[in-house]
PDB file of N, CA and C in Angstrom:
ATOM      1  N   MET A   1      -6.741 -75.791  23.155  1.00 46.00           N
ATOM      2  CA  MET A   1      -7.498 -74.607  23.498  1.00 46.00           C
ATOM      3  C   MET A   1      -7.078 -73.433  22.614  1.00 46.00           C
ATOM      4  N   LYS A   2      -5.766 -73.304  22.374  1.00 55.00           N
ATOM      5  CA  LYS A   2      -5.270 -72.205  21.558  1.00 55.00           C
ATOM      6  C   LYS A   2      -5.837 -72.279  20.143  1.00 55.00           C
ATOM      7  N   THR A   3      -5.949 -73.498  19.612  1.00 53.00           N
ATOM      8  CA  THR A   3      -6.501 -73.679  18.272  1.00 53.00           C
ATOM      9  C   THR A   3      -7.962 -73.251  18.233  1.00 53.00           C
ATOM     10  N   PHE A   4      -8.720 -73.607  19.266  1.00 45.00           N
ATOM     11  CA  PHE A   4     -10.129 -73.235  19.329  1.00 45.00           C
ATOM     12  C   PHE A   4     -10.278 -71.715  19.329  1.00 45.00           C
ATOM     13  N   VAL A   5      -9.457 -71.033  20.132  1.00 48.00           N
ATOM     14  CA  VAL A   5      -9.516 -69.579  20.197  1.00 48.00           C
ATOM     15  C   VAL A   5      -9.158 -68.969  18.851  1.00 48.00           C
ATOM     16  N   THR A   6      -8.161 -69.518  18.193  1.00 54.00           N
ATOM     17  CA  THR A   6      -7.762 -69.031  16.876  1.00 54.00           C
ATOM     18  C   THR A   6      -8.893 -69.205  15.865  1.00 54.00           C
ATOM     19  N   VAL A   7      -9.511 -70.362  15.862  1.00 46.00           N
ATOM     20  CA  VAL A   7     -10.623 -70.629  14.938  1.00 46.00           C
ATOM     21  C   VAL A   7     -11.784 -69.694  15.231  1.00 46.00           C
ATOM     22  N   LEU A   8     -12.080 -69.510  16.510  1.00 44.00           N
ATOM     23  CA  LEU A   8     -13.168 -68.617  16.894  1.00 44.00           C
ATOM     24  C   LEU A   8     -12.860 -67.183  16.445  1.00 44.00           C
ATOM     25  N   GLY A   9     -11.609 -66.764  16.625  1.00 57.00           N
ATOM     26  CA  GLY A   9     -11.203 -65.428  16.193  1.00 57.00           C
ATOM     27  C   GLY A   9     -11.311 -65.257  14.699  1.00 57.00           C
ATOM     28  N   LEU A  10     -10.877 -66.266  13.951  1.00 50.00           N
ATOM     29  CA  LEU A  10     -10.966 -66.197  12.490  1.00 50.00           C
ATOM     30  C   LEU A  10     -12.414 -66.145  12.024  1.00 50.00           C
ATOM     31  N   ALA A  11     -13.266 -66.912  12.664  1.00 49.00           N
ATOM     32  CA  ALA A  11     -14.687 -66.900  12.299  1.00 49.00           C
ATOM     33  C   ALA A  11     -15.289 -65.522  12.550  1.00 49.00           C
ATOM     34  N   SER A  12     -14.901 -64.905  13.651  1.00 53.00           N
ATOM     35  CA  SER A  12     -15.394 -63.564  13.959  1.00 53.00           C
ATOM     36  C   SER A  12     -14.906 -62.558  12.930  1.00 53.00           C
ATOM     37  N   MET A  13     -13.634 -62.690  12.533  1.00 54.00           N
ATOM     38  CA  MET A  13     -13.087 -61.766  11.544  1.00 54.00           C
ATOM     39  C   MET A  13     -13.792 -61.912  10.202  1.00 54.00           C
ATOM     40  N   VAL A  14     -14.097 -63.122   9.823  1.00 50.00           N
ATOM     41  CA  VAL A  14     -14.787 -63.346   8.549  1.00 50.00           C
ATOM     42  C   VAL A  14     -16.163 -62.705   8.587  1.00 50.00           C
ATOM     43  N   ALA A  15     -16.853 -62.854   9.714  1.00 49.00           N
ATOM     44  CA  ALA A  15     -18.181 -62.269   9.834  1.00 49.00           C
ATOM     45  C   ALA A  15     -18.114 -60.747   9.779  1.00 49.00           C
ATOM     46  N   LEU A  16     -17.101 -60.164  10.405  1.00 51.00           N
ATOM     47  CA  LEU A  16     -16.977 -58.714  10.414  1.00 51.00           C
ATOM     48  C   LEU A  16     -16.390 -58.162   9.120  1.00 51.00           C
ATOM     49  N   ALA A  17     -15.641 -58.968   8.423  1.00 50.00           N
ATOM     50  CA  ALA A  17     -14.985 -58.507   7.206  1.00 50.00           C
ATOM     51  C   ALA A  17     -15.979 -58.054   6.152  1.00 50.00           C
ATOM     52  N   ALA A  18     -17.154 -58.634   6.156  1.00 51.00           N
ATOM     53  CA  ALA A  18     -18.168 -58.267   5.176  1.00 51.00           C
ATOM     54  C   ALA A  18     -18.586 -56.806   5.342  1.00 51.00           C
ATOM     55  N   CYS A  19     -18.408 -56.251   6.548  1.00 62.00           N
ATOM     56  CA  CYS A  19     -18.819 -54.878   6.830  1.00 62.00           C
ATOM     57  C   CYS A  19     -17.688 -53.878   6.643  1.00 62.00           C
ATOM     58  N   ASP A  20     -16.487 -54.317   6.508  1.00 70.00           N
ATOM     59  CA  ASP A  20     -15.330 -53.442   6.478  1.00 70.00           C
ATOM     60  C   ASP A  20     -14.967 -53.019   5.060  1.00 70.00           C
ATOM     61  N   SER A  21     -14.342 -51.861   4.981  1.00 81.00           N
ATOM     62  CA  SER A  21     -13.849 -51.394   3.693  1.00 81.00           C
ATOM     63  C   SER A  21     -12.545 -52.115   3.361  1.00 81.00           C
ATOM     64  N   LYS A  22     -12.084 -51.938   2.141  1.00 86.00           N
ATOM     65  CA  LYS A  22     -10.819 -52.555   1.734  1.00 86.00           C
ATOM     66  C   LYS A  22      -9.673 -52.035   2.591  1.00 86.00           C
ATOM     67  N   GLN A  23      -9.684 -50.736   2.892  1.00 85.00           N
ATOM     68  CA  GLN A  23      -8.616 -50.148   3.700  1.00 85.00           C
ATOM     69  C   GLN A  23      -8.636 -50.716   5.119  1.00 85.00           C
ATOM     70  N   GLU A  24      -9.827 -50.860   5.694  1.00 85.00           N
ATOM     71  CA  GLU A  24      -9.930 -51.454   7.034  1.00 85.00           C
ATOM     72  C   GLU A  24      -9.387 -52.876   7.032  1.00 85.00           C
ATOM     73  N   ASN A  25      -9.771 -53.642   6.018  1.00 88.00           N
ATOM     74  CA  ASN A  25      -9.287 -55.030   5.920  1.00 88.00           C
ATOM     75  C   ASN A  25      -7.776 -55.079   5.765  1.00 88.00           C
ATOM     76  N   LYS A  26      -7.224 -54.158   4.986  1.00 89.00           N
ATOM     77  CA  LYS A  26      -5.774 -54.117   4.777  1.00 89.00           C
ATOM     78  C   LYS A  26      -5.057 -53.846   6.095  1.00 89.00           C
ATOM     79  N   VAL A  27      -5.549 -52.893   6.856  1.00 89.00           N
ATOM     80  CA  VAL A  27      -4.947 -52.558   8.147  1.00 89.00           C
ATOM     81  C   VAL A  27      -5.070 -53.739   9.104  1.00 89.00           C
ATOM     82  N   GLU A  28      -6.275 -54.288   9.186  1.00 89.00           N
ATOM     83  CA  GLU A  28      -6.516 -55.416  10.081  1.00 89.00           C
ATOM     84  C   GLU A  28      -5.633 -56.612   9.730  1.00 89.00           C
ATOM     85  N   ASN A  29      -5.538 -56.915   8.452  1.00 91.00           N
ATOM     86  CA  ASN A  29      -4.732 -58.063   8.018  1.00 91.00           C
ATOM     87  C   ASN A  29      -3.250 -57.859   8.328  1.00 91.00           C
ATOM     88  N   ALA A  30      -2.758 -56.651   8.154  1.00 93.00           N
ATOM     89  CA  ALA A  30      -1.346 -56.389   8.431  1.00 93.00           C
ATOM     90  C   ALA A  30      -1.023 -56.639   9.898  1.00 93.00           C
ATOM     91  N   TYR A  31      -1.862 -56.123  10.777  1.00 94.00           N
ATOM     92  CA  TYR A  31      -1.635 -56.323  12.209  1.00 94.00           C
ATOM     93  C   TYR A  31      -1.843 -57.782  12.597  1.00 94.00           C
ATOM     94  N   GLU A  32      -2.852 -58.403  12.041  1.00 94.00           N
ATOM     95  CA  GLU A  32      -3.137 -59.800  12.374  1.00 94.00           C
ATOM     96  C   GLU A  32      -2.007 -60.715  11.913  1.00 94.00           C
ATOM     97  N   ASN A  33      -1.466 -60.450  10.739  1.00 95.00           N
ATOM     98  CA  ASN A  33      -0.338 -61.253  10.246  1.00 95.00           C
ATOM     99  C   ASN A  33       0.871 -61.116  11.159  1.00 95.00           C
ATOM    100  N   LYS A  34       1.142 -59.894  11.603  1.00 95.00           N
ATOM    101  CA  LYS A  34       2.263 -59.671  12.521  1.00 95.00           C
ATOM    102  C   LYS A  34       2.019 -60.406  13.842  1.00 95.00           C
ATOM    103  N   ALA A  35       0.802 -60.324  14.365  1.00 95.00           N
ATOM    104  CA  ALA A  35       0.470 -60.990  15.618  1.00 95.00           C
ATOM    105  C   ALA A  35       0.569 -62.510  15.476  1.00 95.00           C
ATOM    106  N   ASP A  36       0.125 -63.032  14.338  1.00 95.00           N
ATOM    107  CA  ASP A  36       0.240 -64.478  14.099  1.00 95.00           C
ATOM    108  C   ASP A  36       1.695 -64.919  14.065  1.00 95.00           C
ATOM    109  N   ALA A  37       2.550 -64.097  13.452  1.00 95.00           N
ATOM    110  CA  ALA A  37       3.977 -64.421  13.406  1.00 95.00           C
ATOM    111  C   ALA A  37       4.568 -64.444  14.810  1.00 95.00           C
ATOM    112  N   LEU A  38       4.154 -63.504  15.646  1.00 95.00           N
ATOM    113  CA  LEU A  38       4.626 -63.486  17.032  1.00 95.00           C
ATOM    114  C   LEU A  38       4.134 -64.706  17.798  1.00 95.00           C
ATOM    115  N   ASP A  39       2.883 -65.089  17.571  1.00 95.00           N
ATOM    116  CA  ASP A  39       2.351 -66.299  18.209  1.00 95.00           C
ATOM    117  C   ASP A  39       3.135 -67.531  17.782  1.00 95.00           C
ATOM    118  N   ASN A  40       3.487 -67.593  16.507  1.00 95.00           N
ATOM    119  CA  ASN A  40       4.284 -68.729  16.020  1.00 95.00           C
ATOM    120  C   ASN A  40       5.657 -68.755  16.673  1.00 95.00           C
ATOM    121  N   GLN A  41       6.265 -67.592  16.834  1.00 95.00           N
ATOM    122  CA  GLN A  41       7.549 -67.525  17.523  1.00 95.00           C
ATOM    123  C   GLN A  41       7.414 -67.998  18.961  1.00 95.00           C
ATOM    124  N   ALA A  42       6.314 -67.592  19.609  1.00 94.00           N
ATOM    125  CA  ALA A  42       6.079 -68.018  20.995  1.00 94.00           C
ATOM    126  C   ALA A  42       5.903 -69.528  21.072  1.00 94.00           C
ATOM    127  N   ASP A  43       5.167 -70.091  20.125  1.00 94.00           N
ATOM    128  CA  ASP A  43       4.988 -71.547  20.094  1.00 94.00           C
ATOM    129  C   ASP A  43       6.323 -72.259  19.934  1.00 94.00           C
ATOM    130  N   ASN A  44       7.163 -71.736  19.042  1.00 94.00           N
ATOM    131  CA  ASN A  44       8.487 -72.329  18.840  1.00 94.00           C
ATOM    132  C   ASN A  44       9.335 -72.222  20.104  1.00 94.00           C
ATOM    133  N   MET A  45       9.232 -71.104  20.783  1.00 93.00           N
ATOM    134  CA  MET A  45       9.988 -70.908  22.016  1.00 93.00           C
ATOM    135  C   MET A  45       9.501 -71.877  23.093  1.00 93.00           C
ATOM    136  N   GLU A  46       8.197 -72.088  23.165  1.00 93.00           N
ATOM    137  CA  GLU A  46       7.653 -73.034  24.139  1.00 93.00           C
ATOM    138  C   GLU A  46       8.101 -74.456  23.823  1.00 93.00           C
ATOM    139  N   ASP A  47       8.135 -74.801  22.550  1.00 93.00           N
ATOM    140  CA  ASP A  47       8.624 -76.123  22.156  1.00 93.00           C
ATOM    141  C   ASP A  47      10.087 -76.295  22.550  1.00 93.00           C
ATOM    142  N   MET A  48      10.862 -75.241  22.359  1.00 91.00           N
ATOM    143  CA  MET A  48      12.259 -75.296  22.741  1.00 91.00           C
ATOM    144  C   MET A  48      12.396 -75.444  24.261  1.00 91.00           C
ATOM    145  N   ALA A  49      11.547 -74.745  25.000  1.00 90.00           N
ATOM    146  CA  ALA A  49      11.590 -74.810  26.463  1.00 90.00           C
ATOM    147  C   ALA A  49      11.309 -76.217  26.962  1.00 90.00           C
ATOM    148  N   ASP A  50      10.480 -76.949  26.227  1.00 90.00           N
ATOM    149  CA  ASP A  50      10.166 -78.331  26.620  1.00 90.00           C
ATOM    150  C   ASP A  50      11.414 -79.209  26.619  1.00 90.00           C
ATOM    151  N   ASN A  51      12.412 -78.841  25.818  1.00 90.00           N
ATOM    152  CA  ASN A  51      13.640 -79.625  25.718  1.00 90.00           C
ATOM    153  C   ASN A  51      14.745 -79.114  26.643  1.00 90.00           C
ATOM    154  N   LEU A  52      14.450 -78.075  27.414  1.00 90.00           N
ATOM    155  CA  LEU A  52      15.436 -77.498  28.313  1.00 90.00           C
ATOM    156  C   LEU A  52      15.056 -77.821  29.755  1.00 90.00           C
ATOM    157  N   SER A  53      15.933 -77.465  30.656  1.00 90.00           N
ATOM    158  CA  SER A  53      15.624 -77.665  32.069  1.00 90.00           C
ATOM    159  C   SER A  53      16.135 -76.483  32.875  1.00 90.00           C
ATOM    160  N   GLY A  54      15.649 -76.369  34.087  1.00 92.00           N
ATOM    161  CA  GLY A  54      16.111 -75.347  35.023  1.00 92.00           C
ATOM    162  C   GLY A  54      15.901 -73.931  34.543  1.00 92.00           C
ATOM    163  N   ASN A  55      16.937 -73.129  34.745  1.00 94.00           N
ATOM    164  CA  ASN A  55      16.859 -71.706  34.415  1.00 94.00           C
ATOM    165  C   ASN A  55      16.673 -71.466  32.919  1.00 94.00           C
ATOM    166  N   ALA A  56      17.251 -72.320  32.102  1.00 93.00           N
ATOM    167  CA  ALA A  56      17.105 -72.162  30.654  1.00 93.00           C
ATOM    168  C   ALA A  56      15.649 -72.348  30.241  1.00 93.00           C
ATOM    169  N   ALA A  57      14.980 -73.331  30.831  1.00 91.00           N
ATOM    170  CA  ALA A  57      13.569 -73.557  30.522  1.00 91.00           C
ATOM    171  C   ALA A  57      12.725 -72.381  30.990  1.00 91.00           C
ATOM    172  N   ALA A  58      13.026 -71.881  32.169  1.00 93.00           N
ATOM    173  CA  ALA A  58      12.279 -70.737  32.703  1.00 93.00           C
ATOM    174  C   ALA A  58      12.477 -69.507  31.822  1.00 93.00           C
ATOM    175  N   ALA A  59      13.702 -69.293  31.373  1.00 94.00           N
ATOM    176  CA  ALA A  59      13.981 -68.148  30.498  1.00 94.00           C
ATOM    177  C   ALA A  59      13.237 -68.277  29.168  1.00 94.00           C
ATOM    178  N   ALA A  60      13.198 -69.469  28.613  1.00 93.00           N
ATOM    179  CA  ALA A  60      12.494 -69.693  27.354  1.00 93.00           C
ATOM    180  C   ALA A  60      10.993 -69.490  27.527  1.00 93.00           C
ATOM    181  N   GLU A  61      10.458 -69.973  28.636  1.00 93.00           N
ATOM    182  CA  GLU A  61       9.026 -69.782  28.913  1.00 93.00           C
ATOM    183  C   GLU A  61       8.703 -68.301  29.079  1.00 93.00           C
ATOM    184  N   ASN A  62       9.584 -67.573  29.759  1.00 95.00           N
ATOM    185  CA  ASN A  62       9.379 -66.132  29.929  1.00 95.00           C
ATOM    186  C   ASN A  62       9.425 -65.419  28.579  1.00 95.00           C
ATOM    187  N   ALA A  63      10.347 -65.825  27.735  1.00 94.00           N
ATOM    188  CA  ALA A  63      10.438 -65.231  26.396  1.00 94.00           C
ATOM    189  C   ALA A  63       9.171 -65.528  25.597  1.00 94.00           C
ATOM    190  N   ALA A  64       8.656 -66.743  25.718  1.00 94.00           N
ATOM    191  CA  ALA A  64       7.423 -67.110  25.018  1.00 94.00           C
ATOM    192  C   ALA A  64       6.255 -66.278  25.531  1.00 94.00           C
ATOM    193  N   ASP A  65       6.178 -66.100  26.845  1.00 95.00           N
ATOM    194  CA  ASP A  65       5.116 -65.265  27.418  1.00 95.00           C
ATOM    195  C   ASP A  65       5.213 -63.832  26.906  1.00 95.00           C
ATOM    196  N   HIS A  66       6.439 -63.321  26.817  1.00 95.00           N
ATOM    197  CA  HIS A  66       6.647 -61.965  26.314  1.00 95.00           C
ATOM    198  C   HIS A  66       6.156 -61.853  24.860  1.00 95.00           C
ATOM    199  N   LEU A  67       6.472 -62.848  24.050  1.00 95.00           N
ATOM    200  CA  LEU A  67       6.028 -62.833  22.657  1.00 95.00           C
ATOM    201  C   LEU A  67       4.509 -62.902  22.553  1.00 95.00           C
ATOM    202  N   GLU A  68       3.885 -63.706  23.405  1.00 95.00           N
ATOM    203  CA  GLU A  68       2.421 -63.795  23.394  1.00 95.00           C
ATOM    204  C   GLU A  68       1.796 -62.462  23.803  1.00 95.00           C
ATOM    205  N   ASN A  69       2.393 -61.804  24.803  1.00 96.00           N
ATOM    206  CA  ASN A  69       1.887 -60.492  25.210  1.00 96.00           C
ATOM    207  C   ASN A  69       2.064 -59.472  24.090  1.00 96.00           C
ATOM    208  N   LYS A  70       3.184 -59.562  23.391  1.00 95.00           N
ATOM    209  CA  LYS A  70       3.432 -58.659  22.265  1.00 95.00           C
ATOM    210  C   LYS A  70       2.421 -58.914  21.147  1.00 95.00           C
ATOM    211  N   ALA A  71       2.071 -60.183  20.911  1.00 95.00           N
ATOM    212  CA  ALA A  71       1.064 -60.511  19.901  1.00 95.00           C
ATOM    213  C   ALA A  71      -0.291 -59.926  20.286  1.00 95.00           C
ATOM    214  N   ASP A  72      -0.647 -60.044  21.563  1.00 95.00           N
ATOM    215  CA  ASP A  72      -1.911 -59.470  22.031  1.00 95.00           C
ATOM    216  C   ASP A  72      -1.920 -57.950  21.861  1.00 95.00           C
ATOM    217  N   ALA A  73      -0.804 -57.312  22.206  1.00 95.00           N
ATOM    218  CA  ALA A  73      -0.709 -55.862  22.061  1.00 95.00           C
ATOM    219  C   ALA A  73      -0.796 -55.453  20.593  1.00 95.00           C
ATOM    220  N   THR A  74      -0.217 -56.258  19.719  1.00 95.00           N
ATOM    221  CA  THR A  74      -0.278 -55.978  18.285  1.00 95.00           C
ATOM    222  C   THR A  74      -1.711 -56.070  17.786  1.00 95.00           C
ATOM    223  N   ARG A  75      -2.430 -57.088  18.251  1.00 94.00           N
ATOM    224  CA  ARG A  75      -3.846 -57.208  17.856  1.00 94.00           C
ATOM    225  C   ARG A  75      -4.657 -56.016  18.361  1.00 94.00           C
ATOM    226  N   ASP A  76      -4.403 -55.592  19.599  1.00 95.00           N
ATOM    227  CA  ASP A  76      -5.101 -54.425  20.139  1.00 95.00           C
ATOM    228  C   ASP A  76      -4.791 -53.177  19.317  1.00 95.00           C
ATOM    229  N   ALA A  77      -3.523 -53.006  18.955  1.00 94.00           N
ATOM    230  CA  ALA A  77      -3.135 -51.854  18.131  1.00 94.00           C
ATOM    231  C   ALA A  77      -3.815 -51.922  16.769  1.00 94.00           C
ATOM    232  N   GLY A  78      -3.928 -53.119  16.230  1.00 93.00           N
ATOM    233  CA  GLY A  78      -4.603 -53.297  14.950  1.00 93.00           C
ATOM    234  C   GLY A  78      -6.072 -52.914  15.010  1.00 93.00           C
ATOM    235  N   GLU A  79      -6.716 -53.284  16.105  1.00 92.00           N
ATOM    236  CA  GLU A  79      -8.127 -52.922  16.266  1.00 92.00           C
ATOM    237  C   GLU A  79      -8.283 -51.407  16.346  1.00 92.00           C
ATOM    238  N   LYS A  80      -7.368 -50.749  17.074  1.00 93.00           N
ATOM    239  CA  LYS A  80      -7.433 -49.289  17.179  1.00 93.00           C
ATOM    240  C   LYS A  80      -7.155 -48.637  15.832  1.00 93.00           C
ATOM    241  N   ALA A  81      -6.204 -49.173  15.082  1.00 92.00           N
ATOM    242  CA  ALA A  81      -5.906 -48.634  13.760  1.00 92.00           C
ATOM    243  C   ALA A  81      -7.098 -48.820  12.829  1.00 92.00           C
ATOM    244  N   GLU A  82      -7.731 -49.972  12.921  1.00 89.00           N
ATOM    245  CA  GLU A  82      -8.907 -50.227  12.087  1.00 89.00           C
ATOM    246  C   GLU A  82     -10.035 -49.255  12.440  1.00 89.00           C
ATOM    247  N   GLU A  83     -10.223 -49.007  13.741  1.00 89.00           N
ATOM    248  CA  GLU A  83     -11.251 -48.057  14.169  1.00 89.00           C
ATOM    249  C   GLU A  83     -10.942 -46.652  13.653  1.00 89.00           C
ATOM    250  N   ALA A  84      -9.662 -46.288  13.644  1.00 89.00           N
ATOM    251  CA  ALA A  84      -9.268 -44.973  13.140  1.00 89.00           C
ATOM    252  C   ALA A  84      -9.584 -44.847  11.659  1.00 89.00           C
ATOM    253  N   VAL A  85      -9.324 -45.914  10.901  1.00 88.00           N
ATOM    254  CA  VAL A  85      -9.652 -45.909   9.475  1.00 88.00           C
ATOM    255  C   VAL A  85     -11.158 -45.776   9.293  1.00 88.00           C
ATOM    256  N   GLU A  86     -11.897 -46.520  10.084  1.00 85.00           N
ATOM    257  CA  GLU A  86     -13.362 -46.476   9.998  1.00 85.00           C
ATOM    258  C   GLU A  86     -13.878 -45.069  10.281  1.00 85.00           C
ATOM    259  N   LYS A  87     -13.328 -44.414  11.295  1.00 86.00           N
ATOM    260  CA  LYS A  87     -13.751 -43.043  11.616  1.00 86.00           C
ATOM    261  C   LYS A  87     -13.383 -42.086  10.499  1.00 86.00           C
ATOM    262  N   SER A  88     -12.208 -42.291   9.909  1.00 87.00           N
ATOM    263  CA  SER A  88     -11.779 -41.388   8.835  1.00 87.00           C
ATOM    264  C   SER A  88     -12.635 -41.568   7.592  1.00 87.00           C
ATOM    265  N   GLU A  89     -13.244 -42.735   7.448  1.00 80.00           N
ATOM    266  CA  GLU A  89     -14.125 -42.983   6.303  1.00 80.00           C
ATOM    267  C   GLU A  89     -15.548 -42.534   6.579  1.00 80.00           C
ATOM    268  N   GLY A  90     -15.794 -42.072   7.804  1.00 77.00           N
ATOM    269  CA  GLY A  90     -17.106 -41.535   8.155  1.00 77.00           C
ATOM    270  C   GLY A  90     -18.167 -42.556   8.465  1.00 77.00           C
ATOM    271  N   LYS A  91     -17.756 -43.732   8.960  1.00 62.00           N
ATOM    272  CA  LYS A  91     -18.737 -44.771   9.290  1.00 62.00           C
ATOM    273  C   LYS A  91     -19.242 -44.620  10.682  1.00 62.00           C
TER     274      LYS A  91
END
């Protein structure tokens, strides 16, 4: 499911990228790259949690959830930054 959402998100970005300026794309890509890195960290943490048990597994899962929430917040911040660039360019 996560892969499907990622593919769907990338397809949407490609469609919207044609309308964006270079500066908007630069801002969007920077935030998206950071969010992707956080998602990868969360995936690694979840994989590690699969090999743990009890409280250690719960702690790893909580850390993974925190990273996923941080990735979502980063994407939201990126969208707001992109909108700010768009407004400053007078679109």
